[in-house]
PDB file of C-alpha atoms in Angstrom:
ATOM      1  CA  UNK A   1       3.556  -0.464 -11.154  1.00 54.00           C
ATOM      2  CA  UNK A   2       1.456  -2.678 -13.790  1.00 52.00           C
ATOM      3  CA  UNK A   3       4.729  -3.345 -15.572  1.00 56.00           C
ATOM      4  CA  UNK A   4       6.555  -4.281 -12.128  1.00 58.00           C
ATOM      5  CA  UNK A   5       4.534  -7.094 -11.375  1.00 60.00           C
ATOM      6  CA  UNK A   6       4.695  -8.570 -15.045  1.00 60.00           C
ATOM      7  CA  UNK A   7       8.914  -8.265 -14.536  1.00 64.00           C
ATOM      8  CA  UNK A   8       8.681 -10.046 -11.395  1.00 62.00           C
ATOM      9  CA  UNK A   9       6.565 -12.704 -12.301  1.00 59.00           C
ATOM     10  CA  UNK A  10       8.986 -13.387 -15.218  1.00 62.00           C
ATOM     11  CA  UNK A  11      11.833 -12.970 -13.075  1.00 64.00           C
ATOM     12  CA  UNK A  12      10.482 -15.594 -10.293  1.00 60.00           C
ATOM     13  CA  UNK A  13      10.200 -17.941 -13.210  1.00 59.00           C
ATOM     14  CA  UNK A  14      13.467 -17.483 -14.699  1.00 62.00           C
ATOM     15  CA  UNK A  15      15.610 -16.584 -11.408  1.00 60.00           C
ATOM     16  CA  UNK A  16      13.862 -18.152  -8.389  1.00 59.00           C
ATOM     17  CA  UNK A  17      12.710 -20.924 -10.434  1.00 63.00           C
ATOM     18  CA  UNK A  18       9.076 -20.375  -9.314  1.00 63.00           C
ATOM     19  CA  UNK A  19       6.618 -22.251 -10.874  1.00 69.00           C
ATOM     20  CA  UNK A  20       3.479 -20.058 -12.122  1.00 70.00           C
ATOM     21  CA  UNK A  21       0.209 -21.994 -12.138  1.00 77.00           C
ATOM     22  CA  UNK A  22      -3.196 -20.699 -14.230  1.00 80.00           C
ATOM     23  CA  UNK A  23      -4.387 -19.520 -10.758  1.00 79.00           C
ATOM     24  CA  UNK A  24      -1.466 -17.126 -10.207  1.00 78.00           C
ATOM     25  CA  UNK A  25      -1.522 -16.128 -13.350  1.00 81.00           C
ATOM     26  CA  UNK A  26      -5.219 -15.259 -13.127  1.00 86.00           C
ATOM     27  CA  UNK A  27      -4.185 -13.357  -9.710  1.00 84.00           C
ATOM     28  CA  UNK A  28      -2.029 -11.182 -10.910  1.00 83.00           C
ATOM     29  CA  UNK A  29      -3.810 -10.399 -13.708  1.00 86.00           C
ATOM     30  CA  UNK A  30      -6.738  -9.627 -11.774  1.00 89.00           C
ATOM     31  CA  UNK A  31      -4.445  -7.265  -9.271  1.00 86.00           C
ATOM     32  CA  UNK A  32      -3.046  -5.179 -12.815  1.00 86.00           C
ATOM     33  CA  UNK A  33      -5.844  -4.852 -14.332  1.00 91.00           C
ATOM     34  CA  UNK A  34      -6.951  -3.458 -10.706  1.00 90.00           C
ATOM     35  CA  UNK A  35      -4.338  -1.251 -10.463  1.00 88.00           C
ATOM     36  CA  UNK A  36      -4.752   0.069 -13.837  1.00 90.00           C
ATOM     37  CA  UNK A  37      -8.625   0.957 -12.913  1.00 92.00           C
ATOM     38  CA  UNK A  38      -7.699   2.640 -10.093  1.00 90.00           C
ATOM     39  CA  UNK A  39      -5.142   4.584 -11.657  1.00 88.00           C
ATOM     40  CA  UNK A  40      -8.004   5.464 -14.479  1.00 91.00           C
ATOM     41  CA  UNK A  41     -10.176   6.950 -11.534  1.00 90.00           C
ATOM     42  CA  UNK A  42      -7.730   9.592 -10.693  1.00 86.00           C
ATOM     43  CA  UNK A  43      -8.243   9.941  -7.307  1.00 83.00           C
ATOM     44  CA  UNK A  44      -5.307  11.566  -6.082  1.00 77.00           C
ATOM     45  CA  UNK A  45      -5.007  14.353  -3.438  1.00 70.00           C
ATOM     46  CA  UNK A  46      -3.834  17.644  -4.727  1.00 66.00           C
ATOM     47  CA  UNK A  47      -0.819  18.532  -2.045  1.00 60.00           C
ATOM     48  CA  UNK A  48      -1.061  22.296  -3.682  1.00 57.00           C
ATOM     49  CA  UNK A  49      -4.260  23.080  -2.439  1.00 61.00           C
ATOM     50  CA  UNK A  50      -5.158  21.246   0.469  1.00 63.00           C
ATOM     51  CA  UNK A  51      -4.968  22.676   3.707  1.00 67.00           C
ATOM     52  CA  UNK A  52      -2.615  19.488   4.893  1.00 72.00           C
ATOM     53  CA  UNK A  53      -1.604  21.952   8.088  1.00 75.00           C
ATOM     54  CA  UNK A  54      -5.178  21.870   9.398  1.00 81.00           C
ATOM     55  CA  UNK A  55      -5.413  20.271  13.084  1.00 86.00           C
ATOM     56  CA  UNK A  56      -8.466  18.438  12.292  1.00 88.00           C
ATOM     57  CA  UNK A  57      -6.943  17.256   9.308  1.00 87.00           C
ATOM     58  CA  UNK A  58      -3.460  16.107  10.715  1.00 88.00           C
ATOM     59  CA  UNK A  59      -5.661  14.355  13.930  1.00 91.00           C
ATOM     60  CA  UNK A  60      -7.406  12.162  11.273  1.00 92.00           C
ATOM     61  CA  UNK A  61      -4.412  11.430   9.300  1.00 91.00           C
ATOM     62  CA  UNK A  62      -2.612  10.554  12.655  1.00 93.00           C
ATOM     63  CA  UNK A  63      -5.810   8.324  13.706  1.00 95.00           C
ATOM     64  CA  UNK A  64      -5.587   6.686  10.481  1.00 94.00           C
ATOM     65  CA  UNK A  65      -1.905   5.744  10.931  1.00 94.00           C
ATOM     66  CA  UNK A  66      -2.188   4.491  14.078  1.00 95.00           C
ATOM     67  CA  UNK A  67      -5.222   2.200  12.662  1.00 94.00           C
ATOM     68  CA  UNK A  68      -3.142   1.395   9.671  1.00 93.00           C
ATOM     69  CA  UNK A  69      -0.066   0.242  11.700  1.00 93.00           C
ATOM     70  CA  UNK A  70      -2.115  -1.649  14.458  1.00 94.00           C
ATOM     71  CA  UNK A  71      -3.915  -3.657  11.818  1.00 94.00           C
ATOM     72  CA  UNK A  72      -0.526  -4.771  10.509  1.00 92.00           C
ATOM     73  CA  UNK A  73       0.717  -5.604  13.739  1.00 92.00           C
ATOM     74  CA  UNK A  74      -2.600  -7.836  14.253  1.00 91.00           C
ATOM     75  CA  UNK A  75      -1.872  -9.601  10.969  1.00 89.00           C
ATOM     76  CA  UNK A  76       1.712  -9.781  11.701  1.00 86.00           C
ATOM     77  CA  UNK A  77       1.054 -11.472  15.536  1.00 84.00           C
ATOM     78  CA  UNK A  78      -1.537 -13.620  14.260  1.00 77.00           C
ATOM     79  CA  UNK A  79      -0.822 -17.363  14.351  1.00 64.00           C
ATOM     80  CA  UNK A  80      -1.383 -18.898  11.317  1.00 58.00           C
ATOM     81  CA  UNK A  81      -2.925 -22.408  11.170  1.00 58.00           C
ATOM     82  CA  UNK A  82      -0.806 -23.021   7.653  1.00 55.00           C
ATOM     83  CA  UNK A  83       2.870 -22.338   7.143  1.00 60.00           C
ATOM     84  CA  UNK A  84       1.927 -21.019   4.070  1.00 64.00           C
ATOM     85  CA  UNK A  85      -0.370 -18.459   5.389  1.00 76.00           C
ATOM     86  CA  UNK A  86       2.282 -16.701   6.891  1.00 80.00           C
ATOM     87  CA  UNK A  87       3.596 -15.279   3.188  1.00 82.00           C
ATOM     88  CA  UNK A  88       0.483 -13.409   2.295  1.00 84.00           C
ATOM     89  CA  UNK A  89      -0.247 -11.946   6.098  1.00 87.00           C
ATOM     90  CA  UNK A  90       2.863 -10.631   6.207  1.00 89.00           C
ATOM     91  CA  UNK A  91       3.005  -9.640   2.932  1.00 89.00           C
ATOM     92  CA  UNK A  92       0.003  -7.377   3.922  1.00 91.00           C
ATOM     93  CA  UNK A  93       1.103  -6.178   6.880  1.00 93.00           C
ATOM     94  CA  UNK A  94       4.478  -4.914   5.000  1.00 92.00           C
ATOM     95  CA  UNK A  95       1.901  -2.766   3.025  1.00 90.00           C
ATOM     96  CA  UNK A  96      -0.054  -1.607   6.024  1.00 93.00           C
ATOM     97  CA  UNK A  97       3.308  -0.196   7.438  1.00 93.00           C
ATOM     98  CA  UNK A  98       4.501   1.019   4.070  1.00 90.00           C
ATOM     99  CA  UNK A  99       1.077   2.921   3.003  1.00 88.00           C
ATOM    100  CA  UNK A 100       1.439   5.869   5.918  1.00 86.00           C
ATOM    101  CA  UNK A 101       4.700   6.744   4.776  1.00 88.00           C
ATOM    102  CA  UNK A 102       3.005   7.920   0.837  1.00 82.00           C
ATOM    103  CA  UNK A 103       0.333   9.731   3.230  1.00 84.00           C
ATOM    104  CA  UNK A 104       2.730  11.712   5.006  1.00 89.00           C
ATOM    105  CA  UNK A 105       4.667  12.368   2.665  1.00 86.00           C
ATOM    106  CA  UNK A 106       2.261  14.877   1.411  1.00 80.00           C
ATOM    107  CA  UNK A 107       2.895  17.026   4.647  1.00 82.00           C
ATOM    108  CA  UNK A 108       6.704  16.876   4.098  1.00 86.00           C
ATOM    109  CA  UNK A 109       5.942  18.346   0.333  1.00 82.00           C
ATOM    110  CA  UNK A 110       3.360  20.977   1.542  1.00 80.00           C
ATOM    111  CA  UNK A 111       6.652  22.442   4.037  1.00 80.00           C
ATOM    112  CA  UNK A 112       8.969  22.092   1.426  1.00 83.00           C
ATOM    113  CA  UNK A 113       6.868  24.364  -1.399  1.00 79.00           C
ATOM    114  CA  UNK A 114       6.159  26.702   1.566  1.00 76.00           C
ATOM    115  CA  UNK A 115       9.791  27.322   1.885  1.00 84.00           C
ATOM    116  CA  UNK A 116      10.853  27.055  -1.536  1.00 83.00           C
ATOM    117  CA  UNK A 117       8.220  29.976  -1.996  1.00 80.00           C
ATOM    118  CA  UNK A 118       9.877  32.097   0.479  1.00 80.00           C
ATOM    119  CA  UNK A 119       8.187  31.081   3.842  1.00 79.00           C
ATOM    120  CA  UNK A 120      10.097  31.214   7.382  1.00 82.00           C
ATOM    121  CA  UNK A 121      11.176  27.962   7.939  1.00 76.00           C
ATOM    122  CA  UNK A 122      10.278  27.676  11.377  1.00 80.00           C
ATOM    123  CA  UNK A 123       6.658  27.304   9.875  1.00 78.00           C
ATOM    124  CA  UNK A 124       6.007  23.898   9.656  1.00 77.00           C
ATOM    125  CA  UNK A 125       9.118  22.728  10.559  1.00 85.00           C
ATOM    126  CA  UNK A 126       7.999  20.538  13.551  1.00 87.00           C
ATOM    127  CA  UNK A 127       5.338  19.127  11.761  1.00 87.00           C
ATOM    128  CA  UNK A 128       7.735  17.942   8.614  1.00 88.00           C
ATOM    129  CA  UNK A 129      10.391  16.661  11.214  1.00 91.00           C
ATOM    130  CA  UNK A 130       7.361  14.142  12.719  1.00 92.00           C
ATOM    131  CA  UNK A 131       6.215  13.609   9.180  1.00 91.00           C
ATOM    132  CA  UNK A 132       9.832  12.515   8.219  1.00 94.00           C
ATOM    133  CA  UNK A 133      10.413  10.406  11.468  1.00 94.00           C
ATOM    134  CA  UNK A 134       6.968   8.477  10.583  1.00 94.00           C
ATOM    135  CA  UNK A 135       8.239   8.037   7.056  1.00 94.00           C
ATOM    136  CA  UNK A 136      11.236   6.460   8.279  1.00 94.00           C
ATOM    137  CA  UNK A 137       9.911   4.330  10.817  1.00 94.00           C
ATOM    138  CA  UNK A 138       7.241   2.899   8.533  1.00 93.00           C
ATOM    139  CA  UNK A 139       9.317   2.421   5.784  1.00 92.00           C
ATOM    140  CA  UNK A 140      11.955   0.442   7.888  1.00 94.00           C
ATOM    141  CA  UNK A 141       8.701  -1.833   9.574  1.00 93.00           C
ATOM    142  CA  UNK A 142       7.523  -2.730   5.918  1.00 92.00           C
ATOM    143  CA  UNK A 143      10.979  -3.229   4.623  1.00 92.00           C
ATOM    144  CA  UNK A 144      11.940  -5.724   7.214  1.00 94.00           C
ATOM    145  CA  UNK A 145       8.383  -7.402   6.918  1.00 92.00           C
ATOM    146  CA  UNK A 146       8.360  -8.002   3.145  1.00 90.00           C
ATOM    147  CA  UNK A 147      11.809  -9.508   3.685  1.00 90.00           C
ATOM    148  CA  UNK A 148      10.348 -11.981   6.130  1.00 88.00           C
ATOM    149  CA  UNK A 149       7.255 -12.686   3.908  1.00 86.00           C
ATOM    150  CA  UNK A 150       9.592 -13.542   0.935  1.00 83.00           C
ATOM    151  CA  UNK A 151      11.431 -16.099   3.595  1.00 84.00           C
ATOM    152  CA  UNK A 152       8.225 -17.800   3.774  1.00 81.00           C
ATOM    153  CA  UNK A 153       6.735 -17.091   0.251  1.00 76.00           C
ATOM    154  CA  UNK A 154       7.075 -17.435  -3.231  1.00 77.00           C
ATOM    155  CA  UNK A 155       7.967 -13.524  -4.374  1.00 74.00           C
ATOM    156  CA  UNK A 156       5.579 -13.965  -7.472  1.00 71.00           C
ATOM    157  CA  UNK A 157       2.563 -14.229  -5.038  1.00 76.00           C
ATOM    158  CA  UNK A 158       3.657 -12.280  -2.298  1.00 81.00           C
ATOM    159  CA  UNK A 159       4.367  -8.883  -4.089  1.00 77.00           C
ATOM    160  CA  UNK A 160       0.803  -8.900  -5.398  1.00 81.00           C
ATOM    161  CA  UNK A 161      -0.514  -9.294  -2.539  1.00 84.00           C
ATOM    162  CA  UNK A 162       1.208  -6.617  -0.936  1.00 84.00           C
ATOM    163  CA  UNK A 163      -0.417  -4.540  -3.530  1.00 81.00           C
ATOM    164  CA  UNK A 164      -3.742  -4.784  -1.644  1.00 87.00           C
ATOM    165  CA  UNK A 165      -3.150  -2.601   0.980  1.00 89.00           C
ATOM    166  CA  UNK A 166      -0.829   0.023  -0.777  1.00 85.00           C
ATOM    167  CA  UNK A 167      -3.942   0.266  -3.463  1.00 86.00           C
ATOM    168  CA  UNK A 168      -6.714   0.317  -1.425  1.00 89.00           C
ATOM    169  CA  UNK A 169      -5.375   2.247   1.896  1.00 89.00           C
ATOM    170  CA  UNK A 170      -4.967   5.143  -0.015  1.00 86.00           C
ATOM    171  CA  UNK A 171      -8.362   5.218  -1.216  1.00 89.00           C
ATOM    172  CA  UNK A 172      -9.758   4.915   2.224  1.00 90.00           C
ATOM    173  CA  UNK A 173      -7.367   8.066   3.050  1.00 88.00           C
ATOM    174  CA  UNK A 174      -8.562  10.023   0.175  1.00 86.00           C
ATOM    175  CA  UNK A 175     -12.412   9.543   1.455  1.00 88.00           C
ATOM    176  CA  UNK A 176     -11.703   9.301   5.237  1.00 89.00           C
ATOM    177  CA  UNK A 177      -8.797  11.435   5.690  1.00 88.00           C
ATOM    178  CA  UNK A 178      -8.591  14.089   3.249  1.00 84.00           C
ATOM    179  CA  UNK A 179     -12.222  14.053   2.412  1.00 84.00           C
ATOM    180  CA  UNK A 180     -11.504  15.268  -1.057  1.00 80.00           C
ATOM    181  CA  UNK A 181     -14.161  15.368  -3.719  1.00 82.00           C
ATOM    182  CA  UNK A 182     -14.229  12.906  -6.631  1.00 84.00           C
ATOM    183  CA  UNK A 183     -13.069  14.352 -10.026  1.00 85.00           C
ATOM    184  CA  UNK A 184     -15.760  12.784 -11.806  1.00 88.00           C
ATOM    185  CA  UNK A 185     -19.068  10.259 -11.365  1.00 88.00           C
ATOM    186  CA  UNK A 186     -16.803   7.548 -12.557  1.00 91.00           C
ATOM    187  CA  UNK A 187     -14.171   7.628 -10.271  1.00 91.00           C
ATOM    188  CA  UNK A 188     -15.309   6.115  -7.213  1.00 91.00           C
ATOM    189  CA  UNK A 189     -17.129   3.358  -9.505  1.00 93.00           C
ATOM    190  CA  UNK A 190     -13.848   2.583 -11.229  1.00 93.00           C
ATOM    191  CA  UNK A 191     -11.970   2.855  -7.952  1.00 92.00           C
ATOM    192  CA  UNK A 192     -14.329   0.428  -5.905  1.00 93.00           C
ATOM    193  CA  UNK A 193     -13.817  -1.692  -9.448  1.00 94.00           C
ATOM    194  CA  UNK A 194     -10.422  -2.010  -9.092  1.00 91.00           C
ATOM    195  CA  UNK A 195     -10.174  -2.673  -5.475  1.00 91.00           C
ATOM    196  CA  UNK A 196     -12.549  -5.761  -6.004  1.00 93.00           C
ATOM    197  CA  UNK A 197     -10.894  -6.957  -8.819  1.00 92.00           C
ATOM    198  CA  UNK A 198      -7.389  -6.726  -6.623  1.00 89.00           C
ATOM    199  CA  UNK A 199      -8.728  -8.089  -3.667  1.00 89.00           C
ATOM    200  CA  UNK A 200     -10.404 -11.375  -5.746  1.00 89.00           C
ATOM    201  CA  UNK A 201      -6.807 -11.604  -7.518  1.00 86.00           C
ATOM    202  CA  UNK A 202      -4.814 -11.429  -3.977  1.00 83.00           C
ATOM    203  CA  UNK A 203      -7.325 -14.239  -3.037  1.00 84.00           C
ATOM    204  CA  UNK A 204      -6.514 -16.604  -5.629  1.00 82.00           C
ATOM    205  CA  UNK A 205      -2.746 -15.838  -4.870  1.00 79.00           C
ATOM    206  CA  UNK A 206      -3.093 -16.277  -1.162  1.00 76.00           C
ATOM    207  CA  UNK A 207      -5.204 -19.392  -1.427  1.00 75.00           C
ATOM    208  CA  UNK A 208      -2.242 -20.858  -3.917  1.00 66.00           C
ATOM    209  CA  UNK A 209       0.636 -19.825  -1.342  1.00 66.00           C
ATOM    210  CA  UNK A 210      -1.443 -21.053   1.461  1.00 59.00           C
ATOM    211  CA  UNK A 211      -1.595 -24.606   0.003  1.00 61.00           C
ATOM    212  CA  UNK A 212       1.624 -24.538  -1.209  1.00 58.00           C
ATOM    213  CA  UNK A 213       4.747 -25.777   0.823  1.00 48.00           C
ATOM    214  CA  UNK A 214       7.295 -23.035   1.306  1.00 45.00           C
ATOM    215  CA  UNK A 215      10.675 -23.336   3.280  1.00 46.00           C
TER     216      UNK A 215
END
């Protein structure tokens, strides 16, 4: 993912003719370092051992999904005082729409593991079907919104800003939804530091985009 941001920045300059200033480079660098720190934290949900079909967990995941989607809708509907602010707002909204698909994918993977192990197909079929529906809708919404963000913002700024919810929301889900134990004493500090850098980098990029003249 970090390499993808570097490729994006180079492509934006060479193909789209976008100009990267010092603040843009610094913002992208902060986002990349933040993503690396979150990766080093190794905060992840062990799908094999997690009791994903537990009603309480499914309820928390559903509420979390509704909150994420509602926040995305609010950002999408929020009137931007500056024309350039629409790109960052839509990028964050797209990330908020995308994120639930990754969380609900755990439900589908858990059902597949159960079926491949010889379990009855009827067990978990309804929940897996609902999860696939949520994944399809959230992915479609995220794709539509990010395309709109590209129309009013520079790709070299929009995509790193989109990474804010895609990197931070899973950390919140790890703590609030799955309530998994941290793999080490350094996991949470690394994740918090990474989140802070991503927010700082996104803030620089959003500020640049908000003051830029976009189509």
